[in-house]
């Protein structure tokens, strides 16, 4: 039978009540510590993410140039590099790109016209050394940019990209709208500058 202990609020013997209270306090303290630890980890992750983003943003064009291969020529200067990456981003949104060595070479050999953009920091560089020759044989203008990460990002990919072919028109149809005219102007400007470098 249950014995009532009137001297303790819970009806438990004094020692048992104290132990229960201590256990509850310990559990509350552990939960609070766990919450604090989780908050600290989240904050640390955020700080690391912010720091990584900041560090990535801090890498300048000149810094990136240090990691490119000696055969990465013609290399787009900083101004042209920005224009090329901006154009490839527009092309990616409009489904006007071919990316990756296999896809790019296949398209060029099928006489697909476009602008070929290659990353100068690919290692080993042998992976893409044949592409300029294929481009020259098919009279496709090509240019190197310093970073495979930037080239991948401009093509709306989370992964680095070794090469990309920017197409003048969408693969399937496409509307002749103001956006297309704007793209055509940007494409012509970049193409002209690249051909000027080759000359």
mmCIF file of C-alpha atoms in Angstrom:
data_model
loop_
_atom_site.group_PDB
_atom_site.id
_atom_site.type_symbol
_atom_site.label_atom_id
_atom_site.label_comp_id
_atom_site.label_asym_id
_atom_site.label_seq_id
_atom_site.Cartn_x
_atom_site.Cartn_y
_atom_site.Cartn_z
ATOM 1 C CA UNK A 1 0.000 0.000 0.000
ATOM 2 C CA UNK A 2 1.055 3.602 -0.674
ATOM 3 C CA UNK A 3 2.299 5.510 2.343
ATOM 4 C CA UNK A 4 1.662 9.272 2.375
ATOM 5 C CA UNK A 5 4.446 11.481 3.644
ATOM 6 C CA UNK A 6 2.796 14.748 4.600
ATOM 7 C CA UNK A 7 6.048 16.592 5.250
ATOM 8 C CA UNK A 8 7.065 16.591 1.554
ATOM 9 C CA UNK A 9 5.144 18.345 -1.260
ATOM 10 C CA UNK A 10 5.294 15.300 -3.539
ATOM 11 C CA UNK A 11 4.266 12.828 -0.897
ATOM 12 C CA UNK A 12 7.649 11.079 -1.245
ATOM 13 C CA UNK A 13 10.149 10.578 1.534
ATOM 14 C CA UNK A 14 12.459 13.583 1.950
ATOM 15 C CA UNK A 15 15.518 11.853 0.421
ATOM 16 C CA UNK A 16 13.574 10.560 -2.625
ATOM 17 C CA UNK A 17 12.021 13.984 -3.261
ATOM 18 C CA UNK A 18 15.423 15.643 -3.128
ATOM 19 C CA UNK A 19 16.835 13.026 -5.519
ATOM 20 C CA UNK A 20 13.923 13.534 -7.956
ATOM 21 C CA UNK A 21 14.393 17.310 -7.805
ATOM 22 C CA UNK A 22 18.122 16.942 -8.397
ATOM 23 C CA UNK A 23 17.511 14.605 -11.350
ATOM 24 C CA UNK A 24 15.002 17.058 -12.878
ATOM 25 C CA UNK A 25 17.446 19.938 -12.422
ATOM 26 C CA UNK A 26 20.255 17.897 -13.999
ATOM 27 C CA UNK A 27 18.031 17.001 -16.970
ATOM 28 C CA UNK A 28 17.065 20.658 -17.445
ATOM 29 C CA UNK A 29 20.721 21.711 -17.247
ATOM 30 C CA UNK A 30 21.717 19.027 -19.793
ATOM 31 C CA UNK A 31 18.956 20.152 -22.172
ATOM 32 C CA UNK A 32 20.058 23.786 -21.831
ATOM 33 C CA UNK A 33 23.679 22.798 -22.469
ATOM 34 C CA UNK A 34 22.656 20.797 -25.555
ATOM 35 C CA UNK A 35 20.696 23.775 -26.899
ATOM 36 C CA UNK A 36 23.658 26.079 -26.263
ATOM 37 C CA UNK A 37 26.027 23.653 -27.991
ATOM 38 C CA UNK A 38 23.711 23.334 -31.017
ATOM 39 C CA UNK A 39 23.449 27.128 -31.242
ATOM 40 C CA UNK A 40 27.234 27.437 -31.035
ATOM 41 C CA UNK A 41 27.732 24.823 -33.803
ATOM 42 C CA UNK A 42 25.175 26.593 -36.009
ATOM 43 C CA UNK A 43 26.868 29.945 -35.419
ATOM 44 C CA UNK A 44 30.282 28.404 -36.079
ATOM 45 C CA UNK A 45 29.038 26.845 -39.325
ATOM 46 C CA UNK A 46 27.548 30.180 -40.375
ATOM 47 C CA UNK A 47 30.801 31.965 -39.554
ATOM 48 C CA UNK A 48 32.790 29.395 -41.520
ATOM 49 C CA UNK A 49 30.369 29.681 -44.436
ATOM 50 C CA UNK A 50 30.574 33.472 -44.362
ATOM 51 C CA UNK A 51 34.345 33.295 -44.083
ATOM 52 C CA UNK A 52 34.585 30.847 -47.006
ATOM 53 C CA UNK A 53 32.316 33.051 -49.108
ATOM 54 C CA UNK A 54 34.365 36.109 -48.193
ATOM 55 C CA UNK A 55 37.619 34.309 -48.990
ATOM 56 C CA UNK A 56 36.208 33.120 -52.307
ATOM 57 C CA UNK A 57 35.074 36.618 -53.159
ATOM 58 C CA UNK A 58 38.495 37.993 -52.232
ATOM 59 C CA UNK A 59 40.328 35.911 -54.877
ATOM 60 C CA UNK A 60 41.146 38.420 -57.572
ATOM 61 C CA UNK A 61 41.673 37.899 -61.286
ATOM 62 C CA UNK A 62 45.453 38.296 -60.834
ATOM 63 C CA UNK A 63 45.462 35.687 -58.046
ATOM 64 C CA UNK A 64 43.574 33.206 -60.229
ATOM 65 C CA UNK A 65 46.027 33.810 -63.085
ATOM 66 C CA UNK A 66 48.799 32.284 -60.942
ATOM 67 C CA UNK A 67 47.192 28.849 -61.201
ATOM 68 C CA UNK A 68 46.620 28.694 -64.952
ATOM 69 C CA UNK A 69 48.599 26.543 -67.370
ATOM 70 C CA UNK A 70 51.292 28.096 -69.553
ATOM 71 C CA UNK A 71 49.432 26.939 -72.677
ATOM 72 C CA UNK A 72 46.156 28.674 -71.707
ATOM 73 C CA UNK A 73 46.188 31.118 -74.627
ATOM 74 C CA UNK A 74 44.439 33.275 -75.716
ATOM 75 C CA UNK A 75 43.538 34.229 -72.136
ATOM 76 C CA UNK A 76 40.691 36.678 -71.610
ATOM 77 C CA UNK A 77 41.720 39.804 -69.693
ATOM 78 C CA UNK A 78 39.746 40.779 -66.593
ATOM 79 C CA UNK A 79 37.188 42.879 -68.505
ATOM 80 C CA UNK A 80 36.600 40.298 -71.231
ATOM 81 C CA UNK A 81 36.512 37.504 -68.648
ATOM 82 C CA UNK A 82 33.564 39.186 -66.905
ATOM 83 C CA UNK A 83 31.751 39.602 -70.230
ATOM 84 C CA UNK A 84 32.350 35.978 -71.223
ATOM 85 C CA UNK A 85 31.110 34.643 -67.867
ATOM 86 C CA UNK A 86 28.082 36.951 -67.971
ATOM 87 C CA UNK A 87 27.282 35.750 -71.509
ATOM 88 C CA UNK A 88 27.612 32.083 -70.502
ATOM 89 C CA UNK A 89 25.220 32.673 -67.591
ATOM 90 C CA UNK A 90 22.621 34.153 -69.966
ATOM 91 C CA UNK A 91 23.190 31.255 -72.381
ATOM 92 C CA UNK A 92 22.745 28.691 -69.596
ATOM 93 C CA UNK A 93 19.403 30.235 -68.610
ATOM 94 C CA UNK A 94 18.294 30.055 -72.246
ATOM 95 C CA UNK A 95 19.555 26.468 -72.703
ATOM 96 C CA UNK A 96 22.182 27.651 -75.211
ATOM 97 C CA UNK A 97 25.259 25.837 -73.901
ATOM 98 C CA UNK A 98 27.124 22.560 -74.222
ATOM 99 C CA UNK A 99 29.370 21.754 -71.256
ATOM 100 C CA UNK A 100 32.099 19.220 -70.641
ATOM 101 C CA UNK A 101 34.837 17.906 -72.948
ATOM 102 C CA UNK A 102 32.809 15.088 -74.513
ATOM 103 C CA UNK A 103 29.724 17.196 -75.221
ATOM 104 C CA UNK A 104 31.690 20.199 -76.540
ATOM 105 C CA UNK A 105 33.929 18.172 -78.883
ATOM 106 C CA UNK A 106 30.938 16.205 -80.196
ATOM 107 C CA UNK A 107 29.048 19.448 -80.943
ATOM 108 C CA UNK A 108 32.026 21.103 -82.704
ATOM 109 C CA UNK A 109 32.684 18.017 -84.839
ATOM 110 C CA UNK A 110 29.043 18.180 -85.937
ATOM 111 C CA UNK A 111 29.787 21.727 -87.199
ATOM 112 C CA UNK A 112 27.843 23.390 -84.385
ATOM 113 C CA UNK A 113 28.791 27.065 -84.300
ATOM 114 C CA UNK A 114 29.446 28.933 -81.084
ATOM 115 C CA UNK A 115 32.079 30.357 -78.751
ATOM 116 C CA UNK A 116 34.226 27.841 -76.881
ATOM 117 C CA UNK A 117 35.283 28.850 -73.359
ATOM 118 C CA UNK A 118 38.000 26.825 -71.609
ATOM 119 C CA UNK A 119 39.237 26.900 -68.008
ATOM 120 C CA UNK A 120 42.968 27.605 -67.781
ATOM 121 C CA UNK A 121 43.440 25.995 -64.352
ATOM 122 C CA UNK A 122 42.439 22.440 -65.290
ATOM 123 C CA UNK A 123 44.855 19.804 -64.007
ATOM 124 C CA UNK A 124 46.072 17.826 -65.826
ATOM 125 C CA UNK A 125 45.739 20.303 -68.716
ATOM 126 C CA UNK A 126 46.049 17.374 -71.174
ATOM 127 C CA UNK A 127 42.320 16.792 -70.673
ATOM 128 C CA UNK A 128 41.525 19.818 -72.850
ATOM 129 C CA UNK A 129 44.671 20.361 -74.975
ATOM 130 C CA UNK A 130 43.027 18.900 -78.092
ATOM 131 C CA UNK A 131 40.004 21.235 -77.963
ATOM 132 C CA UNK A 132 41.742 24.377 -79.370
ATOM 133 C CA UNK A 133 42.871 22.286 -82.382
ATOM 134 C CA UNK A 134 39.319 21.007 -82.922
ATOM 135 C CA UNK A 135 38.070 24.611 -82.654
ATOM 136 C CA UNK A 136 40.634 25.892 -85.180
ATOM 137 C CA UNK A 137 39.770 23.110 -87.638
ATOM 138 C CA UNK A 138 36.075 24.051 -87.415
ATOM 139 C CA UNK A 139 36.734 27.821 -87.295
ATOM 140 C CA UNK A 140 35.112 28.118 -83.853
ATOM 141 C CA UNK A 141 36.486 31.036 -81.762
ATOM 142 C CA UNK A 142 37.822 29.996 -78.367
ATOM 143 C CA UNK A 143 39.172 31.712 -75.267
ATOM 144 C CA UNK A 144 40.548 30.705 -71.865
ATOM 145 C CA UNK A 145 39.300 32.042 -68.522
ATOM 146 C CA UNK A 146 41.335 31.621 -65.304
ATOM 147 C CA UNK A 147 38.907 29.598 -63.177
ATOM 148 C CA UNK A 148 37.041 26.317 -63.653
ATOM 149 C CA UNK A 149 34.893 27.149 -60.591
ATOM 150 C CA UNK A 150 33.798 30.478 -62.059
ATOM 151 C CA UNK A 151 33.121 28.858 -65.426
ATOM 152 C CA UNK A 152 30.991 26.173 -63.754
ATOM 153 C CA UNK A 153 29.078 28.756 -61.713
ATOM 154 C CA UNK A 154 28.417 30.887 -64.801
ATOM 155 C CA UNK A 155 26.915 27.797 -66.450
ATOM 156 C CA UNK A 156 24.572 27.440 -63.447
ATOM 157 C CA UNK A 157 26.386 24.336 -62.215
ATOM 158 C CA UNK A 158 27.603 23.658 -58.674
ATOM 159 C CA UNK A 159 30.580 21.752 -60.060
ATOM 160 C CA UNK A 160 33.694 23.148 -61.782
ATOM 161 C CA UNK A 161 33.569 23.019 -65.589
ATOM 162 C CA UNK A 162 36.569 22.450 -67.856
ATOM 163 C CA UNK A 163 35.001 23.785 -71.049
ATOM 164 C CA UNK A 164 31.786 25.169 -72.456
ATOM 165 C CA UNK A 165 30.373 25.950 -75.885
ATOM 166 C CA UNK A 166 28.078 28.988 -75.966
ATOM 167 C CA UNK A 167 25.561 28.597 -78.779
ATOM 168 C CA UNK A 168 24.269 31.617 -80.739
ATOM 169 C CA UNK A 169 20.707 30.223 -80.792
ATOM 170 C CA UNK A 170 18.707 27.887 -78.510
ATOM 171 C CA UNK A 171 18.891 24.179 -79.370
ATOM 172 C CA UNK A 172 15.099 23.999 -79.720
ATOM 173 C CA UNK A 173 13.392 26.954 -81.360
ATOM 174 C CA UNK A 174 13.440 30.031 -79.151
ATOM 175 C CA UNK A 175 11.514 33.280 -79.321
ATOM 176 C CA UNK A 176 12.739 36.244 -81.307
ATOM 177 C CA UNK A 177 12.116 38.620 -78.414
ATOM 178 C CA UNK A 178 13.935 41.557 -76.815
ATOM 179 C CA UNK A 179 15.851 39.142 -74.593
ATOM 180 C CA UNK A 180 17.145 37.303 -77.665
ATOM 181 C CA UNK A 181 18.211 40.594 -79.263
ATOM 182 C CA UNK A 182 20.051 41.570 -76.086
ATOM 183 C CA UNK A 183 21.769 38.172 -76.049
ATOM 184 C CA UNK A 184 22.686 38.484 -79.753
ATOM 185 C CA UNK A 185 24.352 41.863 -79.113
ATOM 186 C CA UNK A 186 26.356 40.521 -76.156
ATOM 187 C CA UNK A 187 27.305 37.391 -78.142
ATOM 188 C CA UNK A 188 28.478 39.428 -81.160
ATOM 189 C CA UNK A 189 30.543 41.740 -78.945
ATOM 190 C CA UNK A 190 32.319 38.851 -77.187
ATOM 191 C CA UNK A 191 32.838 36.946 -80.445
ATOM 192 C CA UNK A 192 34.376 40.029 -82.077
ATOM 193 C CA UNK A 193 36.771 40.600 -79.152
ATOM 194 C CA UNK A 194 37.890 36.937 -79.145
ATOM 195 C CA UNK A 195 38.470 36.919 -82.909
ATOM 196 C CA UNK A 196 40.472 40.147 -82.467
ATOM 197 C CA UNK A 197 42.724 38.384 -79.926
ATOM 198 C CA UNK A 198 43.318 35.486 -82.312
ATOM 199 C CA UNK A 199 44.240 37.902 -85.096
#
